[in-house]
Amino acid sequence: MWLRPRLESSDFPRRVLVVEPSLRECSRLCNILTAGQMEVYPAGDLITAVRAFSMFQPDLILAQLRLPTHNGLTLIRRVREGHSSRLVPVILYGDITTAEERIAALDLGALDLIVQPFVSTELIARVRSALRAWHTLSILEQKAHQDH
């Protein structure tokens, strides 16, 4: 179930995969991101997220740090395994995180960690910032492979 906002002309990609086990929280996050002009695909667990990744081809992943059976760190490892998904930014969030979890997440390649509760506008700003950076990096990578 993709939630497609009324998109204005945009200068960067806006597809976000939201990985959140709680239906209520997932719905809240999807509504926030849709209001911020993002195209959102919800996933409730790691397995659904990995399957959705190839189908939805997100430009960013927003994931709960503590998922049932697997955590956000495992998600980052799985995403980084595929060549085409190595550069997709991952933002993790959670209510309480330890310094060790934050360090491990950043060492594995998480772009950002957000502590809940967070302000909706801040979440949108962080996601947009990550998407702009990812888009710029993608353009630079394409240009680097062009034969001049």
PDB file of C-alpha atoms in Angstrom:
ATOM      1  CA  MET A   1       0.000   0.000   0.000  1.00  0.00           C
ATOM      2  CA  TRP A   2       1.765   3.119  -1.230  1.00  0.00           C
ATOM      3  CA  LEU A   3       0.661   6.478   0.037  1.00  0.00           C
ATOM      4  CA  ARG A   4       1.154   8.984  -2.762  1.00  0.00           C
ATOM      5  CA  PRO A   5       1.009  12.655  -1.903  1.00  0.00           C
ATOM      6  CA  ARG A   6       0.066  15.395  -4.308  1.00  0.00           C
ATOM      7  CA  LEU A   7       3.569  16.042  -5.515  1.00  0.00           C
ATOM      8  CA  GLU A   8       4.669  19.445  -6.590  1.00  0.00           C
ATOM      9  CA  SER A   9       7.541  19.699  -9.027  1.00  0.00           C
ATOM     10  CA  SER A  10      10.443  18.422  -6.984  1.00  0.00           C
ATOM     11  CA  ASP A  11      14.138  18.683  -7.506  1.00  0.00           C
ATOM     12  CA  PHE A  12      15.045  15.529  -5.590  1.00  0.00           C
ATOM     13  CA  PRO A  13      13.641  11.994  -5.090  1.00  0.00           C
ATOM     14  CA  ARG A  14      11.089  11.502  -2.307  1.00  0.00           C
ATOM     15  CA  ARG A  15      10.372   7.768  -1.880  1.00  0.00           C
ATOM     16  CA  VAL A  16      10.637   6.740   1.783  1.00  0.00           C
ATOM     17  CA  LEU A  17      10.401   3.212   3.158  1.00  0.00           C
ATOM     18  CA  VAL A  18       9.085   3.390   6.737  1.00  0.00           C
ATOM     19  CA  VAL A  19       9.908   0.360   8.904  1.00  0.00           C
ATOM     20  CA  GLU A  20       7.793   0.448  12.056  1.00  0.00           C
ATOM     21  CA  PRO A  21       6.139  -2.550  13.775  1.00  0.00           C
ATOM     22  CA  SER A  22       3.342  -0.574  15.455  1.00  0.00           C
ATOM     23  CA  LEU A  23       0.472   0.054  13.027  1.00  0.00           C
ATOM     24  CA  ARG A  24      -0.525   3.188  14.901  1.00  0.00           C
ATOM     25  CA  GLU A  25       2.989   4.667  14.898  1.00  0.00           C
ATOM     26  CA  CYS A  26       3.569   3.607  11.297  1.00  0.00           C
ATOM     27  CA  SER A  27       0.379   5.369  10.256  1.00  0.00           C
ATOM     28  CA  ARG A  28       1.433   8.503  12.155  1.00  0.00           C
ATOM     29  CA  LEU A  29       4.873   8.541  10.511  1.00  0.00           C
ATOM     30  CA  CYS A  30       3.408   7.908   7.063  1.00  0.00           C
ATOM     31  CA  ASN A  31       0.957  10.779   7.543  1.00  0.00           C
ATOM     32  CA  ILE A  32       3.748  13.127   8.634  1.00  0.00           C
ATOM     33  CA  LEU A  33       5.906  12.217   5.638  1.00  0.00           C
ATOM     34  CA  THR A  34       3.008  12.346   3.180  1.00  0.00           C
ATOM     35  CA  ALA A  35       2.171  15.824   4.474  1.00  0.00           C
ATOM     36  CA  GLY A  36       5.821  16.675   3.765  1.00  0.00           C
ATOM     37  CA  GLN A  37       5.303  15.671   0.110  1.00  0.00           C
ATOM     38  CA  MET A  38       6.958  12.252   0.388  1.00  0.00           C
ATOM     39  CA  GLU A  39       5.840   9.038  -1.299  1.00  0.00           C
ATOM     40  CA  VAL A  40       5.745   6.453   1.496  1.00  0.00           C
ATOM     41  CA  TYR A  41       5.765   2.674   1.660  1.00  0.00           C
ATOM     42  CA  PRO A  42       5.145   1.122   5.111  1.00  0.00           C
ATOM     43  CA  ALA A  43       6.762  -2.090   6.335  1.00  0.00           C
ATOM     44  CA  GLY A  44       6.193  -3.691   9.716  1.00  0.00           C
ATOM     45  CA  ASP A  45       9.328  -5.813   9.978  1.00  0.00           C
ATOM     46  CA  LEU A  46      12.727  -6.557   8.490  1.00  0.00           C
ATOM     47  CA  ILE A  47      11.534  -9.229   6.052  1.00  0.00           C
ATOM     48  CA  THR A  48       8.786  -7.022   4.628  1.00  0.00           C
ATOM     49  CA  ALA A  49      11.243  -4.130   4.387  1.00  0.00           C
ATOM     50  CA  VAL A  50      13.804  -6.185   2.454  1.00  0.00           C
ATOM     51  CA  ARG A  51      11.118  -7.389   0.028  1.00  0.00           C
ATOM     52  CA  ALA A  52       9.733  -3.873  -0.344  1.00  0.00           C
ATOM     53  CA  PHE A  53      13.189  -2.500  -1.019  1.00  0.00           C
ATOM     54  CA  SER A  54      13.520  -4.114  -4.436  1.00  0.00           C
ATOM     55  CA  MET A  55       9.903  -3.409  -5.396  1.00  0.00           C
ATOM     56  CA  PHE A  56       9.518   0.161  -4.102  1.00  0.00           C
ATOM     57  CA  GLN A  57      13.161   1.219  -4.620  1.00  0.00           C
ATOM     58  CA  PRO A  58      13.179   3.822  -1.848  1.00  0.00           C
ATOM     59  CA  ASP A  59      15.398   6.865  -1.841  1.00  0.00           C
ATOM     60  CA  LEU A  60      15.586   6.712   1.969  1.00  0.00           C
ATOM     61  CA  ILE A  61      14.739   4.292   4.768  1.00  0.00           C
ATOM     62  CA  LEU A  62      13.283   5.513   8.052  1.00  0.00           C
ATOM     63  CA  ALA A  63      13.357   2.647  10.552  1.00  0.00           C
ATOM     64  CA  GLN A  64      12.674   1.943  14.193  1.00  0.00           C
ATOM     65  CA  LEU A  65      15.920   0.998  15.938  1.00  0.00           C
ATOM     66  CA  ARG A  66      14.261  -1.763  17.929  1.00  0.00           C
ATOM     67  CA  LEU A  67      12.276  -4.025  15.634  1.00  0.00           C
ATOM     68  CA  PRO A  68      10.755  -7.346  16.735  1.00  0.00           C
ATOM     69  CA  THR A  69      13.130 -10.287  16.156  1.00  0.00           C
ATOM     70  CA  HIS A  70      15.609  -8.085  14.240  1.00  0.00           C
ATOM     71  CA  ASN A  71      16.761  -4.556  14.945  1.00  0.00           C
ATOM     72  CA  GLY A  72      17.547  -1.521  12.831  1.00  0.00           C
ATOM     73  CA  LEU A  73      21.220  -2.459  12.840  1.00  0.00           C
ATOM     74  CA  THR A  74      20.391  -5.748  11.114  1.00  0.00           C
ATOM     75  CA  LEU A  75      18.328  -3.793   8.596  1.00  0.00           C
ATOM     76  CA  ILE A  76      21.312  -1.579   7.789  1.00  0.00           C
ATOM     77  CA  ARG A  77      23.520  -4.657   7.317  1.00  0.00           C
ATOM     78  CA  ARG A  78      20.988  -6.246   4.955  1.00  0.00           C
ATOM     79  CA  VAL A  79      20.545  -3.044   2.948  1.00  0.00           C
ATOM     80  CA  ARG A  80      24.284  -2.512   2.615  1.00  0.00           C
ATOM     81  CA  GLU A  81      24.751  -6.037   1.194  1.00  0.00           C
ATOM     82  CA  GLY A  82      23.273  -5.098  -2.191  1.00  0.00           C
ATOM     83  CA  HIS A  83      25.376  -2.961  -4.560  1.00  0.00           C
ATOM     84  CA  SER A  84      22.448  -0.810  -5.699  1.00  0.00           C
ATOM     85  CA  SER A  85      21.323  -0.180  -2.137  1.00  0.00           C
ATOM     86  CA  ARG A  86      24.679   0.695  -0.576  1.00  0.00           C
ATOM     87  CA  LEU A  87      24.193   4.419  -0.820  1.00  0.00           C
ATOM     88  CA  VAL A  88      20.540   4.638   0.201  1.00  0.00           C
ATOM     89  CA  PRO A  89      20.454   6.710   3.388  1.00  0.00           C
ATOM     90  CA  VAL A  90      19.047   5.115   6.520  1.00  0.00           C
ATOM     91  CA  ILE A  91      17.670   7.161   9.393  1.00  0.00           C
ATOM     92  CA  LEU A  92      16.984   5.245  12.597  1.00  0.00           C
ATOM     93  CA  TYR A  93      14.769   6.405  15.432  1.00  0.00           C
ATOM     94  CA  GLY A  94      13.817   5.167  18.862  1.00  0.00           C
ATOM     95  CA  ASP A  95      12.616   6.273  22.250  1.00  0.00           C
ATOM     96  CA  ILE A  96      15.684   5.299  24.261  1.00  0.00           C
ATOM     97  CA  THR A  97      19.020   4.448  22.728  1.00  0.00           C
ATOM     98  CA  THR A  98      22.289   3.603  24.360  1.00  0.00           C
ATOM     99  CA  ALA A  99      25.573   5.174  23.344  1.00  0.00           C
ATOM    100  CA  GLU A 100      26.685   1.741  22.099  1.00  0.00           C
ATOM    101  CA  GLU A 101      23.611   1.447  19.837  1.00  0.00           C
ATOM    102  CA  ARG A 102      24.157   4.934  18.427  1.00  0.00           C
ATOM    103  CA  ILE A 103      27.851   4.263  17.770  1.00  0.00           C
ATOM    104  CA  ALA A 104      27.116   0.890  16.149  1.00  0.00           C
ATOM    105  CA  ALA A 105      24.414   2.442  13.948  1.00  0.00           C
ATOM    106  CA  LEU A 106      26.703   5.217  12.753  1.00  0.00           C
ATOM    107  CA  ASP A 107      29.593   2.789  12.214  1.00  0.00           C
ATOM    108  CA  LEU A 108      27.310   0.609  10.056  1.00  0.00           C
ATOM    109  CA  GLY A 109      26.338   3.586   7.922  1.00  0.00           C
ATOM    110  CA  ALA A 110      23.200   5.083   9.448  1.00  0.00           C
ATOM    111  CA  LEU A 111      22.966   8.674   8.333  1.00  0.00           C
ATOM    112  CA  ASP A 112      21.109   9.904  11.400  1.00  0.00           C
ATOM    113  CA  LEU A 113      19.496   8.785  14.648  1.00  0.00           C
ATOM    114  CA  ILE A 114      16.457  10.560  16.001  1.00  0.00           C
ATOM    115  CA  VAL A 115      15.303  10.212  19.589  1.00  0.00           C
ATOM    116  CA  GLN A 116      11.558  10.107  20.168  1.00  0.00           C
ATOM    117  CA  PRO A 117       9.452  12.022  20.781  1.00  0.00           C
ATOM    118  CA  PHE A 118      10.333  14.274  17.866  1.00  0.00           C
ATOM    119  CA  VAL A 119       8.632  17.234  16.254  1.00  0.00           C
ATOM    120  CA  SER A 120       6.982  16.459  12.907  1.00  0.00           C
ATOM    121  CA  THR A 121       8.600  19.406  11.155  1.00  0.00           C
ATOM    122  CA  GLU A 122      12.041  18.335  12.365  1.00  0.00           C
ATOM    123  CA  LEU A 123      11.486  14.818  11.018  1.00  0.00           C
ATOM    124  CA  ILE A 124      10.471  16.215   7.625  1.00  0.00           C
ATOM    125  CA  ALA A 125      13.493  18.544   7.608  1.00  0.00           C
ATOM    126  CA  ARG A 126      15.892  15.694   8.440  1.00  0.00           C
ATOM    127  CA  VAL A 127      14.388  13.439   5.766  1.00  0.00           C
ATOM    128  CA  ARG A 128      14.484  16.194   3.127  1.00  0.00           C
ATOM    129  CA  SER A 129      18.091  17.011   4.016  1.00  0.00           C
ATOM    130  CA  ALA A 130      19.087  13.356   3.675  1.00  0.00           C
ATOM    131  CA  LEU A 131      17.223  13.033   0.371  1.00  0.00           C
ATOM    132  CA  ARG A 132      18.895  16.145  -1.055  1.00  0.00           C
ATOM    133  CA  ALA A 133      22.331  14.855  -0.013  1.00  0.00           C
ATOM    134  CA  TRP A 134      21.613  11.407  -1.491  1.00  0.00           C
ATOM    135  CA  HIS A 135      20.385  12.967  -4.738  1.00  0.00           C
ATOM    136  CA  THR A 136      23.503  15.132  -5.017  1.00  0.00           C
ATOM    137  CA  LEU A 137      25.735  12.126  -4.361  1.00  0.00           C
ATOM    138  CA  SER A 138      23.877  10.110  -7.017  1.00  0.00           C
ATOM    139  CA  ILE A 139      24.375  12.867  -9.585  1.00  0.00           C
ATOM    140  CA  LEU A 140      28.080  13.083  -8.758  1.00  0.00           C
ATOM    141  CA  GLU A 141      28.432   9.303  -9.033  1.00  0.00           C
ATOM    142  CA  GLN A 142      26.727   9.313 -12.456  1.00  0.00           C
ATOM    143  CA  LYS A 143      28.974  12.121 -13.671  1.00  0.00           C
ATOM    144  CA  ALA A 144      32.055  10.301 -12.402  1.00  0.00           C
ATOM    145  CA  HIS A 145      31.187   7.321 -14.620  1.00  0.00           C
ATOM    146  CA  GLN A 146      30.654   9.372 -17.770  1.00  0.00           C
ATOM    147  CA  ASP A 147      33.408   9.213 -20.335  1.00  0.00           C
ATOM    148  CA  HIS A 148      34.514  12.732 -21.289  1.00  0.00           C
TER     149      HIS A 148
END
